[in-house]
XYZ file of C-alpha atoms in Angstrom:
64
model
C 142.012 98.726 87.907
C 140.564 98.452 90.714
C 136.165 98.677 91.017
C 133.204 100.094 93.223
C 131.066 97.454 94.764
C 128.120 98.726 92.109
C 131.004 98.167 88.761
C 131.012 95.219 91.247
C 127.201 93.884 90.545
C 127.424 95.553 87.479
C 129.940 92.926 85.886
C 128.159 89.976 87.707
C 125.141 90.781 86.439
C 126.727 90.870 83.027
C 128.703 87.553 83.711
C 124.863 85.745 84.167
C 124.085 87.762 81.184
C 127.097 85.771 78.903
C 126.898 82.239 80.905
C 123.491 81.502 81.889
C 120.846 84.283 79.766
C 118.023 83.268 79.714
C 118.689 80.925 82.388
C 120.155 83.774 84.970
C 116.880 84.194 86.582
C 117.200 80.389 87.536
C 120.743 80.974 88.121
C 119.863 83.996 90.524
C 117.702 81.810 92.557
C 119.292 78.852 93.373
C 122.364 81.636 94.468
C 119.718 82.960 96.718
C 119.033 79.541 97.450
C 122.418 78.052 98.188
C 122.473 81.020 100.379
C 119.639 80.814 102.359
C 119.678 77.316 103.189
C 123.714 78.117 104.565
C 122.117 80.902 106.774
C 124.533 83.728 104.658
C 122.360 87.693 104.961
C 124.880 89.040 102.813
C 125.062 86.639 100.076
C 121.444 86.911 99.735
C 121.598 90.571 99.323
C 124.000 90.463 97.014
C 122.495 87.977 94.703
C 119.401 89.828 94.778
C 121.318 93.198 94.186
C 122.410 91.356 90.999
C 118.949 90.208 90.077
C 117.991 94.090 90.247
C 120.340 94.687 87.730
C 120.009 91.941 85.753
C 116.525 92.194 85.295
C 117.379 95.938 83.420
C 119.905 94.249 81.597
C 116.453 92.369 79.787
C 115.001 95.713 80.116
C 118.275 97.375 77.957
C 118.141 94.436 75.863
C 113.757 94.670 74.910
C 114.021 98.356 73.979
C 117.217 98.018 71.684
C-alpha cells in the first residue's frame, strides 16, 4: 500500500492523537521547536501541516 503525501500527513496526525492525546499539541510544538533549532524549514512546514490536521481531528471529535 502506497500513501500519498496527504494521507501520510493525516497518518502522522492520527499517530500523535493516539500516542499523545490531549498533549498532542505540545508534542507537535516540541517537534517544530526542535526543527527550528536545526534550521529545518521543510520539517517545520511539515509539522505545521500536521498541526492543522491534528486540530481538525479535535474539531471532529468534539462534534461527534
